[in-house]
mmCIF file of C-alpha atoms and ligand atoms in Angstrom:
data_model
loop_
_atom_site.group_PDB
_atom_site.id
_atom_site.type_symbol
_atom_site.label_atom_id
_atom_site.label_comp_id
_atom_site.label_asym_id
_atom_site.label_seq_id
_atom_site.Cartn_x
_atom_site.Cartn_y
_atom_site.Cartn_z
ATOM 1 C CA MET W 1 -1.879 13.228 -14.190
ATOM 2 C CA ALA W 2 -3.224 9.997 -15.502
ATOM 3 C CA ILE W 3 -4.852 6.785 -14.500
ATOM 4 C CA ARG W 4 -2.295 3.994 -14.745
ATOM 5 C CA GLN W 5 -2.932 0.383 -15.579
ATOM 6 C CA ILE W 6 -2.937 -2.034 -12.634
ATOM 7 C CA ILE W 7 -0.528 -4.968 -12.776
ATOM 8 C CA HIS W 8 -2.154 -8.239 -11.811
ATOM 9 C CA ALA W 9 -0.582 -11.222 -10.070
ATOM 10 C CA PRO W 10 1.326 -13.263 -10.917
ATOM 11 C CA ASN W 11 3.968 -10.764 -12.013
ATOM 12 C CA THR W 12 7.524 -10.559 -10.747
ATOM 13 C CA ILE W 13 7.237 -6.813 -10.154
ATOM 14 C CA LEU W 14 4.616 -7.599 -7.501
ATOM 15 C CA SER W 15 6.730 -10.247 -5.783
ATOM 16 C CA THR W 16 10.026 -8.340 -5.789
ATOM 17 C CA PRO W 17 10.957 -5.884 -3.015
ATOM 18 C CA SER W 18 10.885 -2.334 -4.352
ATOM 19 C CA GLU W 19 13.758 0.127 -4.446
ATOM 20 C CA SER W 20 13.971 2.957 -1.935
ATOM 21 C CA VAL W 21 13.371 6.436 -3.332
ATOM 22 C CA THR W 22 16.572 8.463 -3.150
ATOM 23 C CA ASN W 23 15.164 11.833 -4.251
ATOM 24 C CA PRO W 24 11.574 12.208 -3.009
ATOM 25 C CA LEU W 25 11.149 15.561 -4.761
ATOM 26 C CA ASP W 26 12.260 14.319 -8.183
ATOM 27 C CA ALA W 27 9.709 15.176 -10.865
ATOM 28 C CA SER W 28 9.292 11.490 -11.726
ATOM 29 C CA VAL W 29 8.270 10.754 -8.121
ATOM 30 C CA THR W 30 5.847 13.699 -8.050
ATOM 31 C CA ARG W 31 4.291 12.476 -11.296
ATOM 32 C CA LEU W 32 4.099 8.893 -10.030
ATOM 33 C CA ILE W 33 2.308 10.022 -6.853
ATOM 34 C CA ALA W 34 -0.141 12.213 -8.805
ATOM 35 C CA ASP W 35 -0.931 9.299 -11.117
ATOM 36 C CA MET W 36 -1.294 6.880 -8.202
ATOM 37 C CA LYS W 37 -3.784 9.236 -6.551
ATOM 38 C CA ASP W 38 -5.783 9.515 -9.778
ATOM 39 C CA THR W 39 -5.708 5.745 -10.119
ATOM 40 C CA VAL W 40 -6.730 4.879 -6.550
ATOM 41 C CA ILE W 41 -9.612 7.372 -6.737
ATOM 42 C CA ALA W 42 -10.778 6.112 -10.135
ATOM 43 C CA LEU W 43 -10.730 2.505 -8.917
ATOM 44 C CA ASN W 44 -12.217 3.347 -5.518
ATOM 45 C CA GLY W 45 -9.337 1.630 -3.719
ATOM 46 C CA LEU W 46 -8.293 2.167 -0.118
ATOM 47 C CA GLY W 47 -4.660 2.256 -1.091
ATOM 48 C CA LEU W 48 -2.159 1.618 -3.836
ATOM 49 C CA ALA W 49 1.536 0.821 -3.984
ATOM 50 C CA ALA W 50 3.854 1.859 -6.792
ATOM 51 C CA PRO W 51 4.726 -1.700 -7.952
ATOM 52 C CA GLN W 52 1.014 -2.182 -8.661
ATOM 53 C CA VAL W 53 1.320 0.395 -11.429
ATOM 54 C CA GLY W 54 4.612 -1.005 -12.661
ATOM 55 C CA ALA W 55 6.944 1.352 -10.785
ATOM 56 C CA PRO W 56 9.360 -0.658 -8.601
ATOM 57 C CA PHE W 57 9.744 2.002 -5.896
ATOM 58 C CA ARG W 58 8.823 2.312 -2.239
ATOM 59 C CA VAL W 59 5.874 4.658 -2.660
ATOM 60 C CA ILE W 60 2.382 4.071 -1.320
ATOM 61 C CA VAL W 61 -0.816 6.084 -1.517
ATOM 62 C CA ILE W 62 -3.478 5.818 1.174
ATOM 63 C CA ASN W 63 -7.093 6.691 0.313
ATOM 64 C CA HIS W 64 -8.741 6.309 3.685
ATOM 65 C CA ASN W 65 -10.832 9.453 4.073
ATOM 66 C CA GLY W 66 -11.341 10.481 0.467
ATOM 67 C CA LYS W 67 -8.222 12.634 0.450
ATOM 68 C CA PRO W 68 -5.342 10.467 -0.726
ATOM 69 C CA PHE W 69 -1.835 11.061 0.551
ATOM 70 C CA ALA W 70 1.485 9.429 -0.210
ATOM 71 C CA VAL W 71 4.169 7.887 1.955
ATOM 72 C CA ILE W 72 7.610 7.501 0.412
ATOM 73 C CA ASN W 73 9.914 4.800 1.814
ATOM 74 C CA PRO W 74 7.356 3.611 4.398
ATOM 75 C CA ILE W 75 8.608 1.546 7.331
ATOM 76 C CA ILE W 76 6.449 -0.067 10.009
ATOM 77 C CA LYS W 77 8.490 0.913 13.054
ATOM 78 C CA TRP W 78 6.302 -0.645 15.730
ATOM 79 C CA SER W 79 3.255 -2.871 15.771
ATOM 80 C CA SER W 80 0.984 -3.872 18.621
ATOM 81 C CA GLU W 81 0.804 -7.386 19.965
ATOM 82 C CA GLY W 82 -2.947 -7.207 19.634
ATOM 83 C CA THR W 83 -4.215 -8.289 16.246
ATOM 84 C CA SER W 84 -7.565 -8.414 14.535
ATOM 85 C CA ILE W 85 -8.779 -10.156 11.444
ATOM 86 C CA LEU W 86 -9.897 -8.298 8.339
ATOM 87 C CA GLU W 87 -10.965 -9.832 5.048
ATOM 88 C CA GLU W 88 -8.720 -8.103 2.544
ATOM 89 C CA GLY W 89 -8.810 -7.732 -1.196
ATOM 90 C CA CYS W 90 -6.315 -6.177 -3.575
ATOM 91 C CA LEU W 91 -6.584 -4.466 -6.949
ATOM 92 C CA SER W 92 -3.700 -6.657 -8.148
ATOM 93 C CA VAL W 93 -5.373 -9.901 -7.063
ATOM 94 C CA PRO W 94 -8.880 -9.652 -8.535
ATOM 95 C CA ASN W 95 -11.682 -11.791 -7.129
ATOM 96 C CA TYR W 96 -9.575 -12.982 -4.211
ATOM 97 C CA PHE W 97 -10.303 -12.242 -0.580
ATOM 98 C CA VAL W 98 -8.500 -13.594 2.423
ATOM 99 C CA LYS W 99 -8.892 -13.090 6.152
ATOM 100 C CA ILE W 100 -5.610 -11.745 7.494
ATOM 101 C CA ALA W 101 -4.725 -11.207 11.161
ATOM 102 C CA ARG W 102 -2.596 -8.110 11.506
ATOM 103 C CA PRO W 103 -1.651 -5.812 14.386
ATOM 104 C CA ASN W 104 -4.372 -3.319 15.312
ATOM 105 C CA LYS W 105 -1.998 -0.465 15.951
ATOM 106 C CA ILE W 106 1.210 0.576 14.285
ATOM 107 C CA ILE W 107 3.703 3.371 14.070
ATOM 108 C CA ILE W 108 4.820 4.058 10.506
ATOM 109 C CA SER W 109 7.625 6.304 9.378
ATOM 110 C CA GLY W 110 8.345 7.652 5.938
ATOM 111 C CA ILE W 111 8.720 10.763 3.837
ATOM 112 C CA ASN W 112 5.764 12.916 2.844
ATOM 113 C CA GLU W 113 5.123 14.587 -0.504
ATOM 114 C CA LYS W 114 7.023 17.684 0.611
ATOM 115 C CA GLY W 115 10.105 15.580 1.151
ATOM 116 C CA GLU W 116 9.838 15.746 4.935
ATOM 117 C CA ALA W 117 10.487 12.763 7.173
ATOM 118 C CA PHE W 118 7.563 11.981 9.451
ATOM 119 C CA GLU W 119 6.215 9.353 11.756
ATOM 120 C CA THR W 120 2.579 8.690 12.602
ATOM 121 C CA LYS W 121 0.444 6.320 14.630
ATOM 122 C CA ALA W 122 -2.447 4.471 13.071
ATOM 123 C CA LYS W 123 -5.044 2.044 14.314
ATOM 124 C CA ASP W 124 -7.842 -0.141 13.013
ATOM 125 C CA LEU W 125 -8.587 0.114 9.268
ATOM 126 C CA LEU W 126 -5.969 2.780 8.595
ATOM 127 C CA ALA W 127 -3.320 0.632 10.291
ATOM 128 C CA LYS W 128 -4.362 -2.311 8.106
ATOM 129 C CA ILE W 129 -4.138 -0.237 4.927
ATOM 130 C CA PHE W 130 -0.665 0.980 5.853
ATOM 131 C CA GLN W 131 0.441 -2.612 6.457
ATOM 132 C CA HIS W 132 -1.147 -3.950 3.260
ATOM 133 C CA GLU W 133 0.477 -1.248 1.122
ATOM 134 C CA THR W 134 3.855 -1.502 2.868
ATOM 135 C CA ASP W 135 3.700 -5.255 2.217
ATOM 136 C CA HIS W 136 3.499 -4.460 -1.508
ATOM 137 C CA THR W 137 6.784 -2.535 -1.306
ATOM 138 C CA ASN W 138 8.310 -5.681 0.219
ATOM 139 C CA GLY W 139 6.980 -7.912 -2.553
ATOM 140 C CA ILE W 140 4.242 -9.442 -0.370
ATOM 141 C CA LEU W 141 0.689 -9.972 -1.619
ATOM 142 C CA ILE W 142 -2.478 -10.946 0.262
ATOM 143 C CA SER W 143 -2.337 -14.274 -1.554
ATOM 144 C CA ASP W 144 0.888 -14.988 0.368
ATOM 145 C CA TYR W 145 -1.149 -15.108 3.594
ATOM 146 C CA GLY W 146 -3.416 -17.984 2.706
ATOM 147 C CA GLU W 147 -4.895 -20.209 0.117
ATOM 148 C CA LYS W 148 -8.531 -19.604 0.942
ATOM 149 C CA ARG W 149 -10.198 -18.435 -2.214
ATOM 150 C CA ILE W 150 -13.600 -16.825 -2.290
ATOM 151 C CA LEU W 151 -14.868 -16.048 -5.754
ATOM 152 C CA LEU W 152 -17.300 -13.223 -6.262
HETATM 153 CO CO1 CO G 201 -2.951 -4.537 -2.591
#
């Protein structure tokens, strides 16, 4: 377990779609997830995606309620028509915040840390975190949503 260094934009690893994980229980995936949890806790982030720590794989960690969990190969299967706006930041895009309209409710599918396929509903902030982190696995950053720049 270790805290990994965060890759900052611009960097091609952040703008390139990640590879799907073929063996979710591989030791390298387990280690990556453990390190991502350590890192998101240390940096007080709401979530983290593997490309942000230099690993080009479809793995995200969500740190919504203080107990981080991973989703491997996340897919947004359904999203509501209703959207709301949240000002988002990103550990990979320091000092940049942008208001992004995203669906309020989603259904996400993926594989958990035990290697089991699952599907879950999410709404409000948790739904936004899932979407933000899944965006990372598709090579999309918050800076792709707008040019508005608010410096701290
Ligand atoms: Co981010």
